[in-house]
Amino acid sequence: MAAVVAATLGMVFGVVLPMRAAAEPPYQHRQEFITASDGTRLHADILRPVGVADDVRTPVIMTVSPYRAHLAYLSQPRLGGGVSTKDLSVEMFLAAGYTYVIVDLRGFGGSNGCPDFGGPNERSDVKTAVEWAAGQPWSTGRVGLTGISYEAWTGIMGLAAQPAGLAAVAAFAPVVDPYSYLYMQGIAWKFSGKPVTESGVRPGDLAGLEHVLIASTPGHWADSAEYRANASNIDPGCFQRYLSETGDHDPGTAFWRERDLVEQVRGNTIPLFLGQGFVDYNTRAHRVFELWDALGPGEHKAWFGQWGHRNCFEKCGTPFFGDELLAFFDRHVAQRDVTVPGPRVTVGQFDGRWRGEQTWPPADSRPVRVAVRPGAYTDRGLVPGADREVWSFSQPLAHDQHFSGVATATLHLDGPAAATVTVELYDVAPDGRATVITRGIAPVGATANVRLLAQDWPIPAGHRIGIRITDVIDDVWAHPPTFARVTLTDGEVRLPLLETVRTPDIPGGLTEGIPKWRAEKTIPLPPELVNNATVTVDFPPRATR
């Protein structure tokens, strides 16, 4: 979500950034303003294929965004009067005969009004924009929404709002519940303002400030008077409310409840192309899978695999993504007689191999229970050490196993409610090198229920599964330590293991995320620790599909 923060900060505080020479735009460009039902004026950039007359109707691809202010991305080529098309694949869609429309959410870019962080006003903006585009004389009346991050979030908002004319949505690394984007069971995530960085130093509850700064981007000097006026119209009261509400850690407030889209899209039949990286620590592999499971019947499609905060046009290890995305929109928006290639779910495993599934987690993913050893740790959030963790290790695997799904844990603890408990799972090689598979966090309680992030990870025979229980992972969550002792009486972790170990059936290789994860998330473990903390696990027998 933070792809333009650095550029925005530079603009807000007067830093002059380098500009690249303008290029000849590969489209016809004009701007319009759309009046929403409450009077808010939404700015739209309309990009038409070169040579297509105004009276020729085309299908429409749309991105509704807080990030496309004309003064943003100054280090990028300035196309079509300042329009930023970074990461939107605009040229691919224009070449295929689509009109591409970029609409600024209220309070951002050339639109006036107050930002709403995924609330009812922003959902209304998406509905207004889609229905406006569907009703234009240059439109066939069918619109597809697409985007990454916040721009994918607006696609999910479209599914919730169900505007007339919405024919399909492609959403990659979307927010589906802004509370779980900022907090995991009340504990704030840390993440970076850099475009593709999976850990950082900024608490999640400062995301409101980030978007206030983005909303404060002034208008481009070449834009219309209305654009510049809307961009400069900063309402301090609006931003004060925005910061107060996004900084509230209570998930039960009306603000957070009405922004949870998982239930709002339950039963949705509008075709959705969904993408999520398992090692994306910006919008994480968390509630997005609940949304996927909540969809109704329809020609839905997904790509889940080992990449960070991106779609899969590059650095994902397999070349088929662009063809599948374009065919998806050709079929559902342009109504062309094409078949969307590939399986319903494309899965990138952590070993760098690829396979197809009908569902994810797969239907034969079953919870395997692992009892954890008792122990105690200190909730101090500082330097790692023996007083911060309790380890349990399985016996070496007799056969290959495949972790695929969401692990959960139930732990019985004695400690203050202000303390936290983290469960971290490891793939431990015979030489003692242990790589993080996944992790999750919860407040300490007499019974603490921890839901870990999703993953898809083959574990070879001879390896062990390690379970580390600690207070917090300091580069992942922001937690003020209590310096109290927490006693783990007993508990169990439920590992989602496939009954049938898969044979990969899609050509492909390593994604950008795998070597990075291995380098940053692998630690050496001494043999005496591993050998003295073993628990016996009843693993499923080997079967291969």
XYZ file of C-alpha atoms in Angstrom:
545
model
C 0.000 0.000 0.000
C 2.948 2.343 0.546
C 4.401 2.387 -2.954
C 4.404 6.162 -3.337
C 5.101 7.308 0.214
C 8.687 8.403 -0.361
C 7.721 10.477 -3.394
C 4.758 11.942 -1.534
C 6.849 12.968 1.468
C 9.208 14.711 -0.893
C 6.372 16.666 -2.450
C 4.716 17.567 0.843
C 7.907 18.878 2.381
C 9.248 20.605 -0.704
C 11.944 18.186 -1.831
C 12.606 18.533 -5.551
C 12.744 15.119 -7.196
C 14.280 14.429 -10.602
C 11.950 14.290 -13.584
C 12.505 12.115 -16.610
C 11.762 13.391 -20.075
C 8.187 13.041 -21.260
C 7.490 10.158 -23.613
C 4.904 10.020 -26.353
C 1.844 8.504 -24.631
C 0.644 5.221 -26.161
C -2.953 6.341 -25.733
C -5.441 9.144 -26.178
C -5.956 10.913 -22.870
C -8.602 13.143 -21.416
C -9.866 13.972 -17.940
C -13.365 14.191 -16.513
C -14.988 14.754 -13.123
C -17.724 12.470 -11.808
C -20.216 13.796 -9.258
C -21.031 11.245 -6.547
C -24.444 11.072 -4.880
C -23.225 13.126 -1.893
C -21.758 15.809 -4.158
C -18.142 14.626 -3.955
C -16.252 15.237 -7.183
C -14.182 12.269 -8.350
C -11.416 12.845 -10.881
C -10.951 10.351 -13.747
C -8.178 9.891 -16.305
C -9.547 8.215 -19.433
C -7.008 6.420 -21.619
C -8.252 5.262 -25.022
C -6.366 3.214 -27.639
C -4.655 5.389 -30.235
C -6.802 5.825 -33.337
C -10.090 4.715 -31.743
C -12.845 7.274 -32.360
C -14.904 8.696 -29.500
C -18.067 6.982 -30.717
C -16.503 3.511 -30.774
C -17.587 1.437 -27.790
C -14.937 -0.619 -25.990
C -14.885 -2.711 -22.841
C -13.381 -0.886 -19.861
C -10.647 -1.750 -17.381
C -10.623 0.492 -14.315
C -8.383 1.146 -11.333
C -9.789 3.174 -8.426
C -6.885 4.475 -6.387
C -5.526 6.802 -3.702
C -2.075 6.697 -5.323
C -2.417 8.197 -8.818
C -2.033 11.931 -8.089
C -0.515 13.617 -11.128
C 2.360 14.986 -9.049
C 3.291 11.493 -7.798
C 5.944 9.285 -9.386
C 7.970 12.275 -10.566
C 10.941 10.012 -11.239
C 8.834 8.038 -13.739
C 8.148 9.014 -17.368
C 5.364 11.585 -17.493
C 2.784 10.211 -19.902
C -0.383 11.853 -21.096
C -0.355 15.036 -18.991
C 1.070 13.531 -15.828
C -0.828 10.229 -15.669
C 1.043 7.532 -13.764
C 0.527 4.054 -15.206
C 3.216 2.331 -13.113
C 2.352 -1.341 -12.372
C -1.023 -1.150 -14.158
C -0.222 -3.005 -17.431
C -2.100 -0.271 -19.272
C -0.383 -0.897 -22.601
C -1.371 -4.582 -22.568
C -5.037 -3.704 -22.129
C -5.011 -0.851 -24.647
C -3.429 -3.141 -27.248
C -6.241 -5.630 -26.590
C -8.880 -2.986 -27.330
C -9.872 -1.821 -23.851
C -10.304 1.706 -22.552
C -8.406 2.148 -19.277
C -9.892 4.478 -16.654
C -8.052 5.606 -13.505
C -10.274 7.185 -10.830
C -8.996 8.970 -7.716
C -10.691 8.014 -4.453
C -12.195 10.895 -2.519
C -9.569 13.045 -0.826
C -6.777 11.850 -3.132
C -5.349 13.160 -6.398
C -7.856 15.401 -8.172
C -10.879 14.293 -6.099
C -12.214 16.283 -3.160
C -13.755 14.953 0.033
C -12.469 13.084 3.070
C -10.514 9.778 2.854
C -12.445 6.893 4.363
C -9.930 3.984 4.653
C -12.139 1.415 2.975
C -15.353 2.643 4.541
C -18.830 3.105 3.056
C -17.919 6.359 1.309
C -15.036 4.736 -0.560
C -17.199 1.743 -1.478
C -19.730 4.245 -2.791
C -16.980 5.924 -4.842
C -16.151 2.601 -6.501
C -19.828 1.989 -7.270
C -20.208 5.513 -8.672
C -17.091 5.192 -10.847
C -18.009 1.792 -12.303
C -21.593 2.756 -13.075
C -20.442 6.039 -14.628
C -17.954 4.229 -16.914
C -20.525 1.573 -17.830
C -22.930 4.317 -18.951
C -20.561 6.289 -21.190
C -21.097 6.389 -24.972
C -17.564 5.017 -25.527
C -18.228 1.992 -23.261
C -19.820 -1.366 -23.989
C -21.342 -1.186 -20.511
C -18.997 -3.813 -19.041
C -16.219 -2.848 -16.612
C -13.402 -4.831 -14.996
C -11.613 -3.606 -11.861
C -7.928 -4.379 -11.361
C -5.059 -3.360 -9.107
C -2.466 -4.210 -6.466
C -2.618 -3.438 -2.733
C -5.018 -0.540 -1.989
C -5.937 -0.569 -5.668
C -6.860 -4.233 -5.207
C -8.775 -3.334 -2.047
C -11.008 -1.074 -4.145
C -11.654 -4.069 -6.405
C -12.885 -6.053 -3.389
C -14.985 -3.003 -2.441
C -16.514 -3.307 -5.897
C -17.483 -6.923 -5.189
C -19.130 -5.760 -1.973
C -20.960 -2.835 -3.622
C -21.974 -4.807 -6.777
C -22.367 -1.797 -9.096
C -24.269 -2.191 -12.339
C -21.825 -2.991 -15.128
C -19.144 -4.661 -12.979
C -18.235 -7.785 -14.946
C -15.024 -9.038 -13.249
C -12.350 -8.112 -10.696
C -8.632 -8.888 -10.510
C -7.158 -8.149 -7.076
C -3.535 -8.836 -6.151
C -2.299 -8.519 -2.553
C -5.542 -6.826 -1.498
C -6.651 -5.597 1.888
C -9.854 -7.455 2.737
C -10.121 -6.289 6.345
C -8.150 -3.153 7.315
C -8.130 -4.108 10.984
C -6.211 -7.318 10.272
C -3.994 -5.313 7.918
C -2.882 -3.164 10.872
C -3.272 -5.583 13.797
C -3.140 -9.296 14.526
C -5.439 -9.915 17.483
C -4.772 -6.373 18.720
C -0.984 -6.398 18.269
C 0.240 -3.875 15.704
C 2.181 -5.083 12.688
C 5.393 -3.399 11.677
C 5.977 -2.748 7.999
C 8.044 -0.499 5.784
C 7.084 2.382 3.561
C 9.267 0.963 0.789
C 7.509 -0.564 -2.229
C 8.561 -4.205 -1.776
C 9.923 -4.728 1.718
C 8.538 -7.449 3.928
C 9.696 -6.056 7.306
C 10.519 -2.652 8.693
C 10.261 -0.282 11.609
C 6.947 1.575 11.259
C 4.029 0.468 13.467
C 0.918 -0.404 11.526
C -1.208 2.122 13.387
C 0.677 4.938 11.606
C -0.864 3.899 8.291
C -3.448 6.631 8.772
C -0.689 9.249 8.880
C 0.828 7.780 5.739
C -2.414 8.187 3.831
C -2.956 11.687 5.183
C 0.408 12.612 3.701
C -0.497 11.007 0.375
C -3.841 12.835 0.382
C -1.933 16.079 0.941
C -0.136 15.823 -2.410
C -0.664 19.141 -4.247
C -1.980 19.269 -7.789
C 0.267 19.171 -10.839
C 0.958 22.669 -12.150
C -0.367 21.710 -15.599
C -3.711 20.462 -14.283
C -7.055 22.220 -14.268
C -8.109 24.709 -11.618
C -10.596 22.209 -10.169
C -7.972 19.472 -9.953
C -5.527 21.763 -8.152
C -8.232 23.090 -5.843
C -9.392 19.594 -4.895
C -5.824 18.442 -4.269
C -5.124 21.436 -2.011
C -8.362 21.275 -0.024
C -7.121 19.778 3.256
C -9.719 19.482 6.024
C -7.902 19.248 9.407
C -11.030 17.894 11.110
C -11.336 15.116 8.529
C -7.716 14.077 8.974
C -7.955 14.240 12.766
C -10.890 11.812 12.736
C -9.074 9.608 10.228
C -5.971 9.340 12.399
C -7.982 8.722 15.560
C -10.042 5.917 14.050
C -7.226 4.065 12.273
C -5.170 4.179 15.481
C -7.863 2.439 17.567
C -6.769 -1.114 18.476
C -10.308 -2.290 19.350
C -11.688 -4.520 16.562
C -15.212 -4.190 17.921
C -15.746 -0.551 16.973
C -18.275 0.301 14.274
C -15.414 1.812 12.238
C -13.621 -1.539 11.905
C -16.718 -3.752 11.670
C -18.174 -1.929 8.670
C -14.839 -2.182 6.835
C -14.516 -5.968 7.111
C -15.286 -7.146 3.572
C -15.021 -10.903 4.128
C -18.682 -11.330 5.023
C -19.778 -8.608 2.608
C -18.581 -10.630 -0.390
C -19.847 -13.990 0.871
C -21.642 -15.781 -1.944
C -20.233 -13.412 -4.593
C -20.560 -14.788 -8.139
C -18.839 -11.939 -10.048
C -15.632 -13.553 -11.409
C -12.622 -12.779 -9.220
C -8.948 -13.304 -10.127
C -7.235 -13.224 -6.724
C -3.507 -13.171 -5.999
C -1.585 -13.339 -2.724
C 2.043 -13.939 -1.813
C 2.722 -16.224 1.127
C 5.851 -14.203 1.986
C 4.175 -10.812 1.528
C 4.472 -9.047 4.872
C 2.618 -5.922 3.732
C -0.805 -7.391 2.968
C -0.221 -10.791 4.502
C -1.415 -14.335 3.810
C -4.080 -14.015 6.455
C -7.795 -13.266 6.019
C -7.601 -13.176 2.224
C -8.095 -16.959 2.268
C -11.269 -16.596 4.319
C -12.550 -14.314 1.588
C -11.542 -16.831 -1.081
C -13.442 -19.581 0.741
C -16.480 -17.307 1.138
C -16.971 -16.783 -2.616
C -20.062 -18.187 -4.249
C -20.153 -20.243 -7.455
C -18.488 -18.565 -10.388
C -15.468 -18.618 -12.676
C -13.046 -17.495 -9.972
C -9.299 -17.922 -10.304
C -6.302 -17.512 -7.979
C -2.510 -17.374 -7.876
C -0.959 -18.055 -4.455
C 2.805 -18.392 -4.067
C 6.180 -17.270 -2.850
C 6.395 -13.578 -3.687
C 6.222 -10.272 -1.905
C 3.886 -7.344 -2.398
C 3.238 -7.561 -6.145
C 1.366 -9.218 -8.945
C 3.167 -11.831 -11.026
C 4.135 -10.100 -14.253
C 7.764 -10.441 -13.150
C 9.926 -12.199 -10.538
C 7.409 -14.947 -9.873
C 9.230 -17.723 -11.676
C 6.643 -18.678 -14.288
C 5.660 -16.823 -17.479
C 1.962 -17.596 -17.711
C 0.493 -14.876 -15.510
C -0.051 -12.146 -18.131
C -1.736 -14.507 -20.588
C -4.103 -15.780 -17.915
C -4.968 -12.287 -16.657
C -5.730 -10.930 -20.123
C -7.771 -14.011 -21.045
C -9.726 -13.641 -17.783
C -10.808 -10.118 -18.707
C -11.292 -11.005 -22.389
C -13.750 -13.705 -21.380
C -15.661 -11.873 -18.659
C -15.461 -8.190 -19.624
C -14.959 -8.156 -23.407
C -17.119 -11.303 -23.768
C -14.719 -12.834 -26.257
C -14.922 -16.534 -27.042
C -11.774 -17.548 -25.182
C -10.897 -20.085 -22.529
C -8.914 -18.857 -19.540
C -5.794 -21.060 -19.427
C -4.328 -22.665 -16.344
C -5.848 -24.347 -13.291
C -8.414 -22.727 -11.040
C -5.682 -22.192 -8.429
C -2.015 -21.854 -9.361
C 0.206 -22.626 -6.365
C 3.865 -21.710 -6.053
C 5.473 -24.003 -3.459
C 8.399 -22.910 -1.302
C 10.676 -25.424 -3.058
C 10.293 -23.381 -6.258
C 7.986 -25.843 -7.993
C 4.448 -25.198 -9.198
C 1.192 -27.099 -9.277
C -2.502 -26.661 -9.923
C -5.309 -27.137 -7.396
C -9.077 -26.793 -7.471
C -9.195 -25.303 -3.974
C -6.758 -23.767 -1.504
C -6.139 -24.895 1.126
C -6.472 -28.216 -0.696
C -9.366 -30.477 0.217
C -7.038 -33.129 1.692
C -5.253 -30.723 4.057
C -5.763 -32.185 7.526
C -4.711 -30.856 10.963
C -1.952 -32.945 12.556
C -1.757 -32.291 16.278
C 1.599 -31.648 17.937
C 1.788 -31.360 21.723
C 4.255 -28.661 22.779
C 6.640 -28.939 25.694
C 5.894 -26.896 28.830
C 8.207 -24.058 29.798
C 8.379 -20.347 30.485
C 9.590 -17.163 28.812
C 9.996 -13.497 29.677
C 7.886 -10.950 27.819
C 10.678 -8.467 27.185
C 10.915 -8.014 23.413
C 14.655 -7.432 23.404
C 17.645 -9.659 22.659
C 16.897 -13.348 21.880
C 17.890 -15.776 24.594
C 16.946 -18.829 26.611
C 14.586 -16.801 28.784
C 12.570 -15.675 25.754
C 11.594 -18.951 24.140
C 10.310 -22.496 24.539
C 11.202 -24.984 21.748
C 9.628 -28.260 20.647
C 10.882 -30.411 17.740
C 9.294 -33.337 15.947
C 11.253 -36.493 15.277
C 12.945 -36.554 11.831
C 10.353 -37.135 9.131
C 10.304 -40.704 7.819
C 8.636 -39.511 4.591
C 8.168 -36.236 2.756
C 5.369 -34.113 4.175
C 3.611 -31.089 2.697
C 2.490 -28.142 4.845
C -0.431 -26.500 3.001
C -2.910 -24.233 4.721
C -3.249 -22.372 8.007
C -1.706 -23.652 11.238
C -3.394 -22.896 14.559
C -2.368 -23.316 18.188
C -4.117 -23.527 21.545
C -1.862 -22.734 24.509
C -2.551 -22.670 28.244
C -0.622 -19.816 29.794
C -0.139 -18.039 33.094
C 0.866 -14.407 32.652
C -0.478 -10.864 32.358
C -2.992 -10.066 29.619
C -0.747 -7.228 28.409
C 1.940 -9.771 27.450
C 1.975 -11.537 24.089
C 2.633 -15.049 22.831
C 4.066 -15.847 19.418
C 4.099 -19.248 17.727
C 6.737 -19.668 15.034
C 7.144 -22.825 12.911
C 10.462 -23.929 11.375
C 11.675 -26.385 8.760
C 14.785 -27.826 10.439
C 17.360 -29.490 8.169
C 19.570 -32.372 9.416
C 22.510 -29.937 9.801
C 20.485 -27.821 12.250
C 19.749 -24.943 9.897
C 16.165 -23.886 10.562
C 14.042 -21.756 8.216
C 10.857 -20.025 9.322
C 7.739 -21.476 7.714
C 5.160 -19.182 9.306
C 4.206 -17.407 12.529
C 1.312 -15.840 14.434
C 0.711 -13.827 17.628
C -2.001 -13.324 20.261
C -2.406 -11.749 23.712
C -1.541 -13.973 26.666
C -4.539 -15.572 28.347
C -5.437 -18.666 30.335
C -6.241 -20.155 26.917
C -4.596 -18.376 24.012
C -5.745 -19.226 20.494
C -3.191 -18.358 17.835
C -3.849 -18.371 14.079
C -0.691 -18.403 11.975
C -0.219 -17.018 8.483
C -0.913 -19.356 5.571
C 1.884 -21.179 3.686
C 2.494 -23.943 1.147
C 5.762 -25.699 1.980
C 7.048 -29.210 1.138
C 9.170 -30.632 3.994
C 11.654 -33.346 2.925
C 12.183 -36.658 4.693
C 14.907 -36.376 7.336
C 13.918 -32.833 8.306
C 12.151 -31.936 11.530
C 9.398 -29.432 12.273
C 10.383 -26.973 14.976
C 7.959 -24.974 17.110
C 9.238 -21.868 18.877
C 7.027 -20.159 21.449
C 8.140 -16.685 22.477
C 6.809 -13.238 23.336
C 7.121 -11.277 20.079
C 9.159 -11.117 16.875
C 10.535 -7.618 17.001
C 10.799 -6.956 13.257
C 7.230 -8.165 12.657
C 5.075 -6.787 15.488
C 5.175 -3.672 17.678
C 4.608 -4.648 21.313
C 5.507 -2.733 24.496
C 7.002 -5.453 26.744
C 5.678 -6.126 30.245
C 8.972 -7.724 31.442
C 6.754 -10.328 33.124
C 7.297 -14.083 33.252
C 4.836 -16.160 31.192
C 4.438 -19.869 31.999
C 3.371 -22.319 29.299
C 1.556 -25.142 31.067
C 0.679 -27.177 27.990
C -0.826 -26.805 24.566
C -0.855 -28.031 21.011
C -0.171 -26.812 17.476
C -2.259 -28.096 14.580
C -0.217 -28.439 11.381
C -2.128 -28.442 8.048
C -0.498 -31.389 6.247
C -1.626 -32.909 2.964
C -2.720 -36.515 2.993
C -1.242 -36.813 -0.494
C 2.154 -35.307 -1.300
C 1.899 -33.471 -4.608
C 3.757 -33.985 -7.859
C 4.243 -30.483 -9.379
C 2.583 -30.210 -12.804
C 3.236 -26.598 -13.963
C 6.567 -25.446 -15.459
C 8.316 -22.754 -13.439
C 11.145 -21.960 -11.086
C 12.176 -19.922 -8.071
C 10.308 -16.713 -7.308
C 12.066 -13.595 -6.063
C 10.774 -14.289 -2.558
C 12.332 -17.705 -1.925
C 16.089 -16.911 -1.837
C 15.355 -13.697 0.051
C 13.304 -15.548 2.669
C 15.925 -18.271 3.051
C 18.675 -15.682 3.518
C 16.778 -13.581 6.047
C 14.738 -16.205 7.925
C 17.231 -19.062 8.461
C 19.098 -19.580 11.750
C 21.513 -22.261 13.027
C 20.307 -24.385 15.946
C 22.704 -26.294 18.233
C 22.257 -30.091 18.243
C 21.794 -30.170 22.015
C 18.766 -27.873 21.730
C 17.147 -29.944 18.977
C 17.886 -33.349 20.527
C 16.728 -32.395 24.023
C 13.363 -30.916 23.021
C 11.841 -33.672 20.900
C 8.134 -34.514 20.895
C 6.635 -37.423 18.993
C 4.273 -36.576 16.148
C 1.910 -38.980 14.397
C 2.594 -37.899 10.809
C 0.388 -39.172 7.963
C 1.882 -41.954 5.836
C 3.391 -41.027 2.492
C 1.134 -41.030 -0.566
C 1.900 -39.238 -3.825
C -0.459 -37.685 -6.348
